[in-house]
Amino acid sequence: MPQQSILLTGGAGYIGSHTFVALREAGLEPVILDNFANSHPAVLDRLHKLTGKPPLLEKGDVLDTPWVESVLKRHAPAGVVHFAGLKAVGESVAQPLRYYRQNVAGALSLAEAIQNASNGTPPALVFSSTATVYGDPDNVPVREDAPLRPSSPYAQTKLDVENMLLAAQVAQPAWRVGILRYFNPVGAHPSGLIGEDPSGIPNNLMPFVSQVAVGLRPHLSVFGNDYPTRDGTGVRDYIHVQDLALGHVAALKALLGGNQGFTLNLGSGRGSSVLEIVDAFGKACGKPVPYQVVARRPGDVAEYYADPSKANEVLGWQTRLGIEEMCADSWRWQSRNPRGYAG
Ligand code: NAD
Ligand code: UD1
């Protein structure tokens, strides 16, 4: 039987590249659609090394609807995962129109291309959403039916796309839509060949800690130690990108197996504080990670972590890797590629 093809918009990026490997290992044939706006073509060689054959690539912009339609007709994918988009909260406050263009118009372009290209049976569609749609939650762990309070243009664009896809599904029941709300993806493939390669100063904790450990930055600034948490620092649900990649495989398999759609949290269900991550990273790299406590970062919440039980029920999926593996794999990637894919 020919392998089922899966189109990955943004497949050259951090989460997309790990999902690419997991899909090939699961016997599916992923095709990357990417314009390399936030990724490096060197990832393609790494994916070749990891999977034993060159990746299939469609280079271009998801906003180019007629071209995306031609890509869909060429590959006739059984499924599409829509990773492509912008993801920095602070940047979205400064450049909201760019975020609406890339995230909302980008998803609209893809959805229209799917509608135009498919005669009656659209591919299963998985969308990368975020736990940020919950804003500052009233209760932890956070369930999928918690109030939705997007507090940045980024979060709002993700919620807008969720609603757009659900409306399309109501209008056309042949659509199967899986919405995945990721908590905090970190870590890297255990080979050290692929990982997160942020451009400029990292916004997020784990890439910053990795760059301090490898000597690119002098110390970590811990944003506040006076939160009402066990050690005063912010608590988050870190999820290993390898577990996240397997969550996408499980979501696609469910939709291809007849499931009509779902909205699911992908997280571990456990919270870790900033100082717990700093400590675990120190153990992984064999030396303490220097840090200084500074003021809180505006917009940060004290604590949130997922209730991932619905993903377990619907997909039979749960995380397997803890913060030790997350730190060890981040360190392997960072120490072997101190400046990311560029060298
Ligand atoms: P990433 O930036 O590494 O990957 C996104 C990829 O999309 C990049 O390769 C980029 O070149 C590509 N891209 C961007 N705009 C494009 C366009 N117009 N046309 C074609 N390709 C385009 O990001 P990531 O961390 O892998 O995140 C993937 C998705 O997951 C994003 O939608 C993000 O919002 C969502 N998400 C990420 C996180 C996180 O912490 N990384 C958390 C929650 C949700
Ligand atoms: C941020 C985004 C969120 C996004 C997530 C991706 C904000 C407000 N939210 O969430 O939308 O989905 O990244 O993983 O930007 N920290 C430090 N020092 C640092 C960096 C972070 O102390 O240099 C702390 C933060 O205060 C927080 C924790 O580390 O307590 C995690 O921060 P980060 O990795 O940025 O993730 P989030 O804040 O959860």
Short mmCIF file of C-alpha atoms and ligand atoms in Angstrom, two decimals:
data_model
loop_
_atom_site.label_atom_id
_atom_site.label_comp_id
_atom_site.label_asym_id
_atom_site.label_seq_id
_atom_site.Cartn_x
_atom_site.Cartn_y
_atom_site.Cartn_z
CA MET A 1 0.00 0.00 0.00
CA PRO A 2 1.41 3.47 -0.82
CA GLN A 3 2.36 5.53 2.22
CA GLN A 4 -0.17 8.15 3.25
CA SER A 5 1.15 11.63 2.69
CA ILE A 6 0.87 14.32 5.40
CA LEU A 7 1.49 17.99 4.57
CA LEU A 8 3.30 19.94 7.32
CA THR A 9 3.03 23.71 6.91
CA GLY A 10 5.93 25.13 8.92
CA GLY A 11 7.48 21.65 8.87
CA ALA A 12 11.04 23.03 8.86
CA GLY A 13 10.50 24.73 12.23
CA TYR A 14 11.12 23.54 15.76
CA ILE A 15 8.01 21.44 16.41
CA GLY A 16 7.42 20.63 12.73
CA SER A 17 10.88 19.08 12.24
CA HIS A 18 10.47 16.78 15.26
CA THR A 19 6.99 15.82 14.06
CA PHE A 20 8.45 15.09 10.62
CA VAL A 21 10.76 12.46 12.13
CA ALA A 22 7.97 10.94 14.26
CA LEU A 23 5.67 10.68 11.22
CA ARG A 24 8.31 8.92 9.13
CA GLU A 25 8.95 6.54 12.02
CA ALA A 26 5.20 5.87 12.10
CA GLY A 27 5.23 4.89 8.41
CA LEU A 28 3.64 8.06 7.03
CA GLU A 29 5.17 10.29 4.34
CA PRO A 30 5.41 13.90 5.54
CA VAL A 31 5.88 16.75 3.04
CA ILE A 32 7.28 20.04 4.34
CA LEU A 33 5.73 23.32 3.17
CA ASP A 34 7.82 26.20 4.49
CA ASN A 35 9.14 29.59 3.41
CA PHE A 36 12.03 29.47 5.95
CA ALA A 37 10.87 32.74 7.51
CA ASN A 38 11.88 31.36 10.91
CA SER A 39 13.91 28.24 10.11
CA HIS A 40 17.13 27.22 8.42
CA PRO A 41 17.38 25.05 5.29
CA ALA A 42 20.20 23.12 7.05
CA VAL A 43 17.46 21.29 8.95
CA LEU A 44 16.73 19.36 5.74
CA ASP A 45 20.14 17.60 5.80
CA ARG A 46 19.63 16.74 9.45
CA LEU A 47 16.22 15.23 8.66
CA HIS A 48 17.83 13.25 5.85
CA LYS A 49 20.45 11.91 8.29
CA LEU A 50 17.86 11.05 10.90
CA THR A 51 15.38 9.29 8.61
CA GLY A 52 17.66 7.86 5.91
CA LYS A 53 16.12 9.68 2.97
CA PRO A 54 15.79 13.30 1.88
CA PRO A 55 12.68 15.14 3.01
CA LEU A 56 10.09 16.18 0.48
CA LEU A 57 9.96 19.97 0.38
CA GLU A 58 7.56 22.51 -1.09
CA LYS A 59 9.20 25.89 -0.60
CA GLY A 60 6.76 28.78 -0.48
CA ASP A 61 4.32 30.88 1.49
CA VAL A 62 1.14 29.53 3.03
CA LEU A 63 -0.48 32.89 2.23
CA ASP A 64 -0.22 32.06 -1.49
CA THR A 65 -3.56 30.27 -1.78
CA PRO A 66 -3.37 29.17 -5.47
CA TRP A 67 0.11 27.74 -4.88
CA VAL A 68 -0.98 25.90 -1.70
CA GLU A 69 -3.91 24.53 -3.71
CA SER A 70 -1.48 23.21 -6.35
CA VAL A 71 0.66 21.62 -3.61
CA LEU A 72 -2.42 19.89 -2.19
CA LYS A 73 -3.40 18.61 -5.64
CA ARG A 74 0.13 17.34 -6.28
CA HIS A 75 0.49 15.38 -3.05
CA ALA A 76 -3.17 14.57 -2.24
CA PRO A 77 -2.31 14.37 1.48
CA ALA A 78 -4.48 12.33 3.82
CA GLY A 79 -3.73 14.89 6.52
CA VAL A 80 -2.39 18.40 7.01
CA VAL A 81 -0.74 19.81 10.14
CA HIS A 82 -0.72 23.60 10.24
CA PHE A 83 2.34 24.70 12.21
CA ALA A 84 3.27 27.75 10.09
CA GLY A 85 2.83 31.03 11.90
CA LEU A 86 4.39 33.51 14.28
CA LYS A 87 4.64 32.74 17.99
CA ALA A 88 6.21 35.51 20.08
CA VAL A 89 3.76 37.12 22.51
CA GLY A 90 5.70 40.37 23.01
CA GLU A 91 6.26 40.81 19.27
CA SER A 92 2.53 40.32 18.66
CA VAL A 93 1.78 43.28 20.96
CA ALA A 94 4.20 45.46 18.97
CA GLN A 95 3.18 44.16 15.52
CA PRO A 96 -0.44 42.97 15.76
CA LEU A 97 -1.26 43.39 12.07
CA ARG A 98 1.65 41.15 11.09
CA TYR A 99 0.33 38.50 13.50
CA TYR A 100 -3.21 38.71 12.12
CA ARG A 101 -1.82 38.47 8.56
CA GLN A 102 0.47 35.49 9.21
CA ASN A 103 -1.65 33.56 11.68
CA VAL A 104 -5.27 34.32 10.78
CA ALA A 105 -4.93 35.07 7.05
CA GLY A 106 -2.39 32.22 6.79
CA ALA A 107 -4.83 29.67 8.23
CA LEU A 108 -7.64 31.11 6.11
CA SER A 109 -5.50 30.74 2.99
CA LEU A 110 -4.76 27.11 3.87
CA ALA A 111 -8.41 26.36 4.63
CA GLU A 112 -9.54 27.91 1.33
CA ALA A 113 -6.89 25.97 -0.56
CA ILE A 114 -8.10 22.76 1.12
CA GLN A 115 -11.67 23.57 0.17
CA ASN A 116 -10.73 24.29 -3.44
CA ALA A 117 -8.43 21.30 -3.85
CA SER A 118 -10.55 18.58 -2.31
CA ASN A 119 -13.61 17.21 -4.01
CA GLY A 120 -15.81 16.23 -1.11
CA THR A 121 -13.20 14.56 1.12
CA PRO A 122 -10.84 17.13 2.62
CA PRO A 123 -7.69 15.92 4.36
CA ALA A 124 -7.76 15.65 8.14
CA LEU A 125 -6.52 18.93 9.58
CA VAL A 126 -4.50 19.38 12.79
CA PHE A 127 -3.95 22.91 14.07
CA SER A 128 -1.16 24.12 16.40
CA SER A 129 -2.90 26.16 19.09
CA THR A 130 -1.58 27.22 22.46
CA ALA A 131 -2.36 27.12 26.17
CA THR A 132 -2.06 30.92 26.05
CA VAL A 133 -5.72 30.97 24.93
CA TYR A 134 -6.60 30.34 28.61
CA GLY A 135 -4.80 33.52 29.77
CA ASP A 136 -4.52 33.60 33.57
CA PRO A 137 -6.56 30.53 34.55
CA ASP A 138 -8.85 30.48 37.61
CA ASN A 139 -7.84 26.92 38.46
CA VAL A 140 -5.02 24.49 37.79
CA PRO A 141 -4.75 21.99 36.27
CA VAL A 142 -6.39 23.63 33.25
CA ARG A 143 -9.08 21.68 31.43
CA GLU A 144 -10.18 22.33 27.85
CA ASP A 145 -13.50 23.79 29.05
CA ALA A 146 -11.77 26.47 31.17
CA PRO A 147 -12.67 30.07 30.26
CA LEU A 148 -10.84 31.36 27.19
CA ARG A 149 -9.18 34.71 27.91
CA PRO A 150 -6.59 35.49 25.26
CA SER A 151 -4.52 38.37 26.62
CA SER A 152 -2.30 39.16 23.64
CA PRO A 153 -2.79 39.54 19.88
CA TYR A 154 -0.89 36.24 19.48
CA ALA A 155 -3.32 34.34 21.72
CA GLN A 156 -6.28 36.04 20.04
CA THR A 157 -5.10 35.01 16.55
CA LYS A 158 -4.88 31.38 17.71
CA LEU A 159 -8.38 31.48 19.18
CA ASP A 160 -9.72 33.16 16.02
CA VAL A 161 -8.29 30.32 13.91
CA GLU A 162 -9.73 27.67 16.25
CA ASN A 163 -13.17 29.28 15.85
CA MET A 164 -12.81 29.63 12.08
CA LEU A 165 -11.95 25.95 11.66
CA LEU A 166 -14.80 24.84 13.94
CA ALA A 167 -17.25 26.98 11.93
CA ALA A 168 -15.97 25.44 8.68
CA GLN A 169 -16.54 22.02 10.18
CA VAL A 170 -20.12 22.87 11.20
CA ALA A 171 -20.82 24.03 7.65
CA GLN A 172 -19.09 21.05 6.04
CA PRO A 173 -19.25 17.96 8.25
CA ALA A 174 -16.72 16.14 6.01
CA TRP A 175 -14.04 18.31 7.63
CA ARG A 176 -12.15 16.60 10.46
CA VAL A 177 -10.35 19.14 12.63
CA GLY A 178 -8.02 18.42 15.54
CA ILE A 179 -7.06 21.45 17.64
CA LEU A 180 -4.03 20.91 19.87
CA ARG A 181 -3.31 23.42 22.63
CA TYR A 182 0.36 23.02 23.49
CA PHE A 183 1.68 23.94 26.91
CA ASN A 184 5.46 24.72 27.00
CA PRO A 185 7.36 22.72 24.36
CA VAL A 186 11.05 22.27 25.17
CA GLY A 187 13.86 19.77 24.56
CA ALA A 188 15.26 18.35 21.36
CA HIS A 189 15.66 15.09 19.47
CA PRO A 190 17.96 12.81 21.53
CA SER A 191 20.39 12.57 18.58
CA GLY A 192 21.35 16.25 19.06
CA LEU A 193 20.79 16.74 15.31
CA ILE A 194 17.63 18.87 15.47
CA GLY A 195 16.39 21.28 18.12
CA GLU A 196 15.11 24.78 18.82
CA ASP A 197 17.08 27.52 17.06
CA PRO A 198 15.64 30.88 18.10
CA SER A 199 16.79 33.97 16.24
CA GLY A 200 18.11 36.79 18.44
CA ILE A 201 17.68 36.83 22.20
CA PRO A 202 15.46 33.93 23.27
CA ASN A 203 12.15 34.93 24.89
CA ASN A 204 11.58 31.56 26.49
CA LEU A 205 13.20 29.99 29.50
CA MET A 206 14.76 26.77 28.17
CA PRO A 207 16.56 28.26 25.14
CA PHE A 208 17.85 31.07 27.34
CA VAL A 209 19.15 28.64 29.97
CA SER A 210 20.79 26.55 27.22
CA GLN A 211 22.58 29.61 25.84
CA VAL A 212 23.82 30.55 29.32
CA ALA A 213 25.07 27.00 29.89
CA VAL A 214 26.98 26.99 26.61
CA GLY A 215 28.57 30.35 27.42
CA LEU A 216 26.76 32.58 24.91
CA ARG A 217 25.15 34.63 27.72
CA PRO A 218 26.53 35.42 31.17
CA HIS A 219 23.52 34.55 33.32
CA LEU A 220 19.80 33.91 33.35
CA SER A 221 17.47 36.61 34.64
CA VAL A 222 14.79 34.93 36.75
CA PHE A 223 11.67 37.02 36.31
CA GLY A 224 10.44 37.32 39.90
CA ASN A 225 10.69 35.09 42.98
CA ASP A 226 7.69 36.49 44.84
CA TYR A 227 4.91 34.56 43.11
CA PRO A 228 2.56 32.49 45.27
CA THR A 229 4.28 29.25 44.17
CA ARG A 230 6.38 26.69 46.07
CA ASP A 231 9.67 28.57 45.61
CA GLY A 232 8.29 31.94 44.46
CA THR A 233 9.21 31.49 40.77
CA GLY A 234 6.79 30.87 37.90
CA VAL A 235 5.47 27.33 37.40
CA ARG A 236 4.81 25.93 33.91
CA ASP A 237 3.96 22.64 32.26
CA TYR A 238 7.02 21.80 30.15
CA ILE A 239 6.45 19.15 27.51
CA HIS A 240 9.28 17.36 25.69
CA VAL A 241 9.06 18.10 21.96
CA GLN A 242 9.41 14.35 21.29
CA ASP A 243 6.23 13.68 23.30
CA LEU A 244 4.57 16.58 21.50
CA ALA A 245 5.57 15.11 18.12
CA LEU A 246 4.00 11.79 19.12
CA GLY A 247 0.85 13.69 20.12
CA HIS A 248 0.58 14.86 16.49
CA VAL A 249 1.00 11.33 15.19
CA ALA A 250 -1.73 10.15 17.57
CA ALA A 251 -4.02 13.04 16.56
CA LEU A 252 -3.58 12.30 12.85
CA LYS A 253 -4.13 8.59 13.34
CA ALA A 254 -7.35 9.28 15.27
CA LEU A 255 -8.70 11.59 12.55
CA LEU A 256 -7.64 9.21 9.75
CA GLY A 257 -9.32 6.40 11.68
CA GLY A 258 -12.69 8.16 11.64
CA ASN A 259 -12.66 10.53 14.63
CA GLN A 260 -14.54 13.69 13.57
CA GLY A 261 -12.48 16.14 15.62
CA PHE A 262 -11.38 17.36 19.02
CA THR A 263 -9.81 20.18 20.99
CA LEU A 264 -7.13 18.86 23.34
CA ASN A 265 -4.50 20.09 25.77
CA LEU A 266 -1.06 18.64 25.13
CA GLY A 267 0.90 18.90 28.36
CA SER A 268 2.35 16.66 31.03
CA GLY A 269 -0.02 17.58 33.86
CA ARG A 270 2.95 18.53 36.04
CA GLY A 271 4.27 21.99 36.82
CA SER A 272 7.95 22.87 37.24
CA SER A 273 9.29 26.13 38.64
CA VAL A 274 12.01 28.25 37.03
CA LEU A 275 14.45 27.25 39.78
CA GLU A 276 13.63 23.56 39.32
CA ILE A 277 14.49 23.89 35.62
CA VAL A 278 17.71 25.77 36.45
CA ASP A 279 18.67 23.01 38.88
CA ALA A 280 17.82 20.17 36.46
CA PHE A 281 19.74 21.88 33.67
CA GLY A 282 22.78 22.29 35.93
CA LYS A 283 22.73 18.54 36.55
CA ALA A 284 22.36 17.81 32.82
CA CYS A 285 25.31 19.99 31.79
CA GLY A 286 27.48 19.23 34.80
CA LYS A 287 27.83 22.78 36.13
CA PRO A 288 25.51 25.23 37.86
CA VAL A 289 23.63 27.69 35.62
CA PRO A 290 24.32 31.23 36.90
CA TYR A 291 21.21 33.35 37.48
CA GLN A 292 20.05 36.61 39.02
CA VAL A 293 16.56 37.35 40.27
CA VAL A 294 15.06 40.44 38.61
CA ALA A 295 11.59 42.01 38.45
CA ARG A 296 8.58 40.07 37.20
CA ARG A 297 8.02 40.09 33.42
CA PRO A 298 4.81 42.01 32.62
CA GLY A 299 2.00 39.71 31.54
CA ASP A 300 3.41 36.57 33.21
CA VAL A 301 1.12 34.40 35.30
CA ALA A 302 2.22 32.63 38.49
CA GLU A 303 1.33 29.08 37.65
CA TYR A 304 -0.37 26.98 35.04
CA TYR A 305 -0.26 23.39 33.95
CA ALA A 306 -2.48 21.15 31.91
CA ASP A 307 -5.08 18.61 32.75
CA PRO A 308 -4.11 16.30 29.87
CA SER A 309 -6.63 13.56 30.69
CA LYS A 310 -8.86 14.28 27.67
CA ALA A 311 -5.92 13.73 25.27
CA ASN A 312 -5.27 10.45 27.03
CA GLU A 313 -8.92 9.37 26.66
CA VAL A 314 -9.34 10.49 23.04
CA LEU A 315 -5.89 9.66 21.63
CA GLY A 316 -4.46 7.19 24.13
CA TRP A 317 -1.56 9.62 24.39
CA GLN A 318 0.39 10.81 27.40
CA THR A 319 3.82 12.27 27.99
CA ARG A 320 6.65 9.89 28.87
CA LEU A 321 9.64 12.19 29.30
CA GLY A 322 10.36 14.39 32.33
CA ILE A 323 12.44 17.49 32.97
CA GLU A 324 15.66 15.44 33.25
CA GLU A 325 15.30 14.26 29.64
CA MET A 326 14.14 17.73 28.53
CA CYS A 327 17.28 19.32 29.98
CA ALA A 328 19.65 16.54 28.85
CA ASP A 329 18.35 16.68 25.27
CA SER A 330 18.34 20.50 25.17
CA TRP A 331 21.92 20.46 26.39
CA ARG A 332 23.02 17.86 23.82
CA TRP A 333 21.52 19.95 21.01
CA GLN A 334 22.92 23.25 22.32
CA SER A 335 26.41 21.93 23.10
CA ARG A 336 26.75 20.24 19.70
CA ASN A 337 25.27 23.23 17.83
CA PRO A 338 26.19 26.26 19.96
CA ARG A 339 24.93 28.68 17.32
CA GLY A 340 22.11 26.52 16.06
CA TYR A 341 21.90 25.39 12.44
CA ALA A 342 24.11 28.25 11.26
CA GLY A 343 27.17 26.58 12.79
P1 NAD B 1 8.84 27.82 14.40
O1 NAD B 1 8.92 29.28 14.15
O2 NAD B 1 10.09 27.08 14.74
O3 NAD B 1 8.18 27.09 13.13
C1 NAD B 1 7.25 27.73 12.30
C2 NAD B 1 7.64 27.44 10.87
O4 NAD B 1 6.69 28.07 10.00
C3 NAD B 1 9.02 28.01 10.50
O5 NAD B 1 9.78 27.01 9.85
C4 NAD B 1 8.69 29.16 9.53
O6 NAD B 1 9.71 29.34 8.57
C5 NAD B 1 7.38 28.68 8.94
N1 NAD B 1 6.53 29.76 8.45
C6 NAD B 1 6.18 30.88 9.11
N2 NAD B 1 5.37 31.63 8.34
C7 NAD B 1 5.19 30.96 7.18
C8 NAD B 1 4.47 31.22 5.99
N3 NAD B 1 3.76 32.35 5.83
N4 NAD B 1 4.51 30.30 4.99
C9 NAD B 1 5.24 29.16 5.12
N5 NAD B 1 5.95 28.87 6.23
C10 NAD B 1 5.93 29.76 7.25
O7 NAD B 1 7.74 27.59 15.53
P2 NAD B 1 7.40 26.30 16.39
O8 NAD B 1 7.90 26.53 17.76
O9 NAD B 1 7.78 25.09 15.67
O10 NAD B 1 5.82 26.43 16.47
C11 NAD B 1 4.98 25.80 15.52
C12 NAD B 1 3.53 26.21 15.79
O11 NAD B 1 3.20 25.86 17.12
C13 NAD B 1 3.27 27.71 15.67
O12 NAD B 1 2.03 27.89 15.03
C14 NAD B 1 3.21 28.19 17.11
O13 NAD B 1 2.37 29.30 17.26
C15 NAD B 1 2.63 26.97 17.80
N6 NAD B 1 3.02 26.92 19.22
C16 NAD B 1 4.36 26.94 19.55
C17 NAD B 1 4.72 26.93 20.88
C18 NAD B 1 6.19 26.98 21.27
O14 NAD B 1 6.49 27.28 22.43
N7 NAD B 1 7.13 26.68 20.40
C19 NAD B 1 3.76 26.88 21.89
C20 NAD B 1 2.41 26.83 21.53
C21 NAD B 1 2.05 26.86 20.18
C1 UD1 B 2 5.50 32.02 26.86
C2 UD1 B 2 4.41 32.76 26.17
C3 UD1 B 2 3.37 31.77 25.69
C4 UD1 B 2 3.97 30.70 24.83
C5 UD1 B 2 5.09 30.01 25.58
C6 UD1 B 2 5.80 29.06 24.65
C7 UD1 B 2 4.42 34.94 27.29
C8 UD1 B 2 3.70 35.86 28.22
N1 UD1 B 2 3.85 33.74 27.07
O1 UD1 B 2 4.93 31.42 27.98
O2 UD1 B 2 2.38 32.42 24.95
O3 UD1 B 2 2.99 29.74 24.46
O4 UD1 B 2 6.02 31.00 26.01
O5 UD1 B 2 6.51 28.11 25.34
O6 UD1 B 2 5.44 35.27 26.71
N2 UD1 B 2 11.50 33.06 32.62
C9 UD1 B 2 12.55 33.62 33.33
N3 UD1 B 2 13.61 34.12 32.64
C10 UD1 B 2 13.68 34.10 31.27
C11 UD1 B 2 12.60 33.51 30.54
C12 UD1 B 2 11.52 33.01 31.26
O7 UD1 B 2 12.53 33.66 34.55
O8 UD1 B 2 14.66 34.59 30.69
C13 UD1 B 2 10.36 32.47 33.37
C14 UD1 B 2 9.03 33.11 33.08
O9 UD1 B 2 8.80 34.19 33.93
C15 UD1 B 2 8.08 31.93 33.33
C16 UD1 B 2 8.90 30.70 32.91
O10 UD1 B 2 10.26 31.12 32.98
O11 UD1 B 2 7.77 31.82 34.69
C17 UD1 B 2 8.61 30.20 31.53
O12 UD1 B 2 8.72 31.27 30.61
P1 UD1 B 2 8.59 31.06 29.04
O13 UD1 B 2 9.48 29.96 28.61
O14 UD1 B 2 8.75 32.40 28.39
O15 UD1 B 2 7.10 30.50 28.86
P2 UD1 B 2 5.69 31.15 29.29
O16 UD1 B 2 5.86 32.40 30.05
O17 UD1 B 2 4.89 30.08 29.94
#
